[in-house]
Coordinates of N, CA and C in Angstrom, one line a residue:
M250 N 0.8 -1.4 0.1 CA -0.4 -0.2 0.2 C 0.8 1.0 0.0
N251 N 0.8 1.7 -1.1 CA 1.7 3.4 -1.2 C 0.9 4.2 -1.0
E252 N -0.4 4.3 -1.0 CA -1.0 5.6 -0.6 C -1.3 5.7 0.9
K253 N -1.7 6.7 1.3 CA -1.8 6.8 2.9 C -3.4 6.9 2.7
V254 N -3.7 6.2 4.0 CA -5.4 5.9 4.1 C -5.7 6.9 5.6
K255 N -6.9 7.9 4.7 CA -7.3 9.0 5.6 C -8.8 8.6 6.3
G256 N -9.0 9.3 7.3 CA -10.5 9.4 7.5 C -11.3 8.2 8.3
E257 N -11.9 8.0 8.2 CA -12.8 6.7 8.8 C -12.3 5.6 8.6
A258 N -11.6 5.2 7.4 CA -11.3 3.9 7.2 C -9.8 3.9 8.1
R259 N -9.0 4.9 8.2 CA -7.8 4.9 9.4 C -8.1 4.6 10.5
R260 N -9.3 5.3 11.0 CA -9.9 5.1 12.3 C -10.0 3.5 12.5
K261 N -10.8 2.9 11.7 CA -11.0 1.4 11.8 C -10.0 0.7 12.0
I262 N -8.9 1.0 11.2 CA -7.7 0.0 10.8 C -7.0 0.2 12.4
I263 N -6.8 1.5 12.6 CA -6.4 1.6 14.1 C -6.9 0.7 15.2
L264 N -8.4 1.1 15.1 CA -8.9 0.2 16.1 C -8.9 -1.0 16.3
D265 N -9.2 -1.8 14.9 CA -9.0 -2.9 14.7 C -7.6 -3.7 15.2
G266 N -6.6 -3.0 14.7 CA -4.9 -3.4 15.1 C -4.8 -3.6 16.2
Y267 N -5.5 -2.5 17.0 CA -5.0 -2.8 18.5 C -5.9 -3.7 19.5
V268 N -7.2 -3.6 18.9 CA -8.4 -4.9 19.6 C -7.4 -6.0 19.4
N269 N -7.1 -6.3 17.9 CA -6.2 -7.5 17.8 C -5.0 -8.0 17.9
N270 N -4.4 -7.0 18.5 CA -2.8 -7.1 19.3 C -2.1 -7.7 18.1
E271 N -2.3 -6.9 17.0 CA -0.9 -6.7 15.9 C -0.1 -5.5 16.2
P272 N 1.0 -6.4 15.4 CA 2.6 -5.4 15.7 C 1.9 -3.9 15.4
L273 N 2.3 -2.7 16.0 CA 2.3 -1.4 15.4 C 2.9 -1.3 14.2
K274 N 4.0 -2.0 13.8 CA 4.6 -1.7 12.8 C 3.5 -2.3 11.4
D275 N 2.9 -3.4 11.6 CA 1.9 -3.9 11.0 C 1.0 -3.1 10.7
I276 N 0.5 -2.6 11.4 CA -0.5 -1.7 11.8 C -0.4 -0.2 10.9
A277 N 0.8 0.4 11.0 CA 1.5 1.4 10.5 C 1.7 1.2 8.9
A278 N 2.0 -0.2 8.6 CA 2.7 -0.4 7.0 C 1.2 -0.4 6.3
K279 N -0.1 -0.9 7.1 CA -1.6 -0.9 6.1 C -1.9 0.6 6.1
L280 N -1.6 1.4 7.2 CA -1.9 2.7 6.9 C -1.0 3.5 6.2
G281 N 0.3 3.1 5.9 CA 1.1 3.7 4.9 C 1.7 5.1 5.6
C282 N 2.0 4.8 7.1 CA 2.8 6.2 7.5 C 4.0 5.3 8.7
S283 N 4.4 6.5 9.5 CA 5.4 5.8 10.4 C 4.6 5.7 11.3
L284 N 5.8 4.9 12.6 CA 5.1 5.0 13.8 C 4.8 5.8 14.9
A285 N 5.5 6.8 14.5 CA 5.3 7.7 15.2 C 3.7 8.6 15.2
S286 N 3.4 8.7 13.8 CA 2.1 9.2 13.2 C 1.0 8.4 13.9
L287 N 1.5 6.7 13.9 CA 0.0 5.6 14.4 C 0.2 5.8 15.8
K288 N 1.1 6.6 16.3 CA 1.1 6.4 18.0 C 0.2 7.7 18.3
V289 N 0.6 8.7 17.6 CA -0.2 10.2 17.8 C -1.9 9.5 17.6
S290 N -2.1 9.0 16.1 CA -3.8 8.8 15.9 C -4.1 8.2 16.9
A291 N -3.5 7.0 17.6 CA -4.1 6.0 18.4 C -4.2 6.7 19.9
S292 N -3.2 7.8 20.0 CA -3.6 8.4 21.4 C -4.8 9.3 21.1
K293 N -4.8 10.1 20.0 CA -6.0 10.5 19.6 C -7.5 9.8 19.9
L294 N -7.4 8.8 19.9 CA -8.6 8.0 19.6 C -8.6 7.2 20.9
G295 N -7.8 7.4 22.0 CA -7.8 6.7 23.2 C -7.7 5.3 23.0
C296 N -7.0 4.6 22.2 CA -6.8 3.3 22.1 C -5.5 2.9 22.3
T297 N -4.4 3.5 22.9 CA -3.3 3.0 22.8 C -2.9 2.0 24.1
R298 N -1.7 1.8 24.2 CA -1.8 0.2 25.3 C -1.2 0.9 26.6
A299 N -1.5 0.6 27.5 CA -1.1 0.8 29.0 C 0.4 0.1 29.2
P300 N 1.5 0.8 29.9 CA 2.6 0.6 29.9 C 2.8 -1.2 30.3
K301 N 1.9 -1.7 30.9 CA 1.6 -3.3 31.6 C 1.2 -4.1 30.2
E302 N 0.3 -3.4 29.6 CA -0.1 -4.3 28.2 C 1.3 -4.2 27.2
A303 N 1.4 -3.5 27.6 CA 2.8 -3.0 26.0 C 4.1 -4.4 26.8
A304 N 4.1 -4.1 27.6 CA 5.3 -5.4 28.4 C 4.7 -6.7 27.8
D305 N 3.5 -6.9 28.4 CA 3.3 -8.2 28.4 C 3.1 -8.6 26.8
F306 N 2.8 -7.6 25.7 CA 2.5 -7.7 24.4 C 4.0 -8.2 24.0
R307 N 5.0 -7.3 24.2 CA 6.5 -7.6 23.9 C 7.2 -8.7 24.1
R308 N 6.4 -9.4 25.7 CA 7.2 -10.4 26.0 C 6.6 -11.6 25.3
G309 N 5.3 -11.9 25.3 CA 4.6 -12.8 24.4 C 3.7 -13.7 25.5
F310 N 3.9 -13.5 26.8 CA 2.9 -13.8 28.2 C 2.8 -13.1 29.0
R311 N 1.8 -13.2 29.9 CA 1.2 -12.6 30.7 C 1.8 -12.9 32.5
I312 N 2.2 -12.2 33.3 CA 2.9 -12.5 34.5 C 1.4 -12.3 35.5
P313 N 0.9 -13.3 36.3 CA -0.2 -13.3 37.4 C 0.6 -12.4 38.5
E314 N -0.5 -11.5 39.2 CA 0.5 -10.8 39.9 C 1.2 -11.3 41.3
N315 N 0.3 -12.7 41.7 CA 1.1 -13.7 42.6 C 2.4 -14.0 42.5
K316 N 2.9 -13.9 41.3 CA 4.0 -14.3 40.8 C 5.1 -13.2 40.2
R317 N 4.4 -12.1 40.2 CA 5.1 -11.2 39.7 C 6.4 -10.4 40.4
Q318 N 6.5 -11.0 41.5 CA 7.3 -10.0 42.6 C 8.6 -11.3 42.1
D319 N 8.4 -12.5 42.0 CA 9.7 -13.8 42.3 C 10.0 -13.6 40.7
Y320 N 9.4 -13.3 39.9 CA 10.0 -12.9 38.6 C 10.7 -11.8 37.9
Y321 N 10.4 -10.4 38.8 CA 11.6 -9.5 38.8 C 12.8 -9.9 39.9
Q322 N 12.5 -10.6 40.7 CA 13.6 -10.9 41.7 C 14.7 -11.9 41.2
L323 N 14.1 -13.0 40.1 CA 14.6 -13.7 39.2 C 15.4 -12.6 38.0
M324 N 14.8 -11.9 37.6 CA 15.2 -10.9 36.3 C 16.7 -10.2 37.1
R325 N 16.3 -9.8 38.3 CA 17.4 -8.6 38.8 C 18.4 -9.7 39.5
V326 N 18.2 -10.3 40.4 CA 19.3 -10.8 41.1 C 19.8 -12.5 40.4
G327 N 19.1 -13.0 40.2 CA 19.1 -14.2 39.5 C 20.0 -14.0 37.9
Q328 N 19.8 -12.7 37.1 CA 19.9 -12.3 35.8 C 19.8 -13.1 35.0
Y329 N 18.5 -13.8 35.0 CA 17.9 -14.5 33.9 C 17.3 -13.8 33.0
R330 N 17.2 -14.6 31.7 CA 16.4 -13.7 30.5 C 15.1 -13.9 31.0
S331 N 14.0 -12.8 30.2 CA 12.5 -13.3 30.6 C 12.0 -14.4 30.5
R332 N 12.2 -15.1 28.9 CA 11.7 -16.7 28.5 C 12.1 -17.7 29.8
D333 N 13.4 -18.0 30.2 CA 13.8 -18.4 31.4 C 13.4 -18.1 32.9
C334 N 12.7 -16.8 33.2 CA 12.3 -16.6 34.5 C 10.6 -17.4 34.3
A335 N 10.4 -17.2 33.1 CA 9.0 -17.4 33.0 C 9.1 -19.0 33.2
Q336 N 9.8 -19.5 32.1 CA 9.5 -21.3 32.5 C 10.2 -21.8 33.8
I337 N 11.0 -21.1 34.8 CA 11.1 -21.8 36.2 C 9.7 -21.2 36.3
L338 N 9.4 -20.3 36.4 CA 8.0 -20.1 37.1 C 6.7 -20.8 36.5
G339 N 6.8 -21.5 35.4 CA 5.8 -22.2 35.0 C 5.2 -21.6 34.2
L340 N 5.1 -20.4 33.3 CA 4.1 -19.3 32.7 C 4.6 -19.9 31.6
L341 N 5.3 -20.6 30.8 CA 5.3 -21.2 29.5 C 5.1 -22.8 29.8
T342 N 4.2 -22.7 28.7 CA 3.6 -24.0 28.7 C 4.7 -25.0 27.8
T343 N 5.1 -24.4 26.6 CA 5.9 -25.0 25.6 C 7.0 -24.4 25.6
Q344 N 8.2 -24.9 25.1 CA 9.5 -24.5 24.6 C 9.2 -24.1 23.1
S345 N 9.7 -22.7 23.2 CA 9.9 -21.8 21.8 C 11.1 -22.5 21.2
P346 N 10.9 -22.5 19.8 CA 12.3 -22.6 19.3 C 13.2 -21.4 19.2
V347 N 14.5 -21.8 19.6 CA 15.5 -21.2 19.8 C 16.2 -20.5 18.4
M348 N 16.0 -19.2 18.2 CA 16.6 -18.2 17.1 C 18.1 -18.4 17.3
E349 N 18.8 -18.6 15.9 CA 20.1 -18.9 16.1 C 20.6 -17.4 15.0

């Protein structure tokens, strides 16, 4: 898509993208705009992700409140990676393939 999407179609794409948890790069590509422009438009529409939601989205898993303190302790003191902490705490049920 080389043309920029405007008006109601733009709003619909942004809202649908945020509801479906699509990566922001994909939404921006559909609109033919930059990430900054997308974030400004989403902010005006009131559909941005809260910092906690954004972190969960980047991680790929959610940390329950009862395990949050243990998770951060492993991250800081044990210096484990995010995925390793999740496996130790039993938050990940399957082993994801390792990228080389």
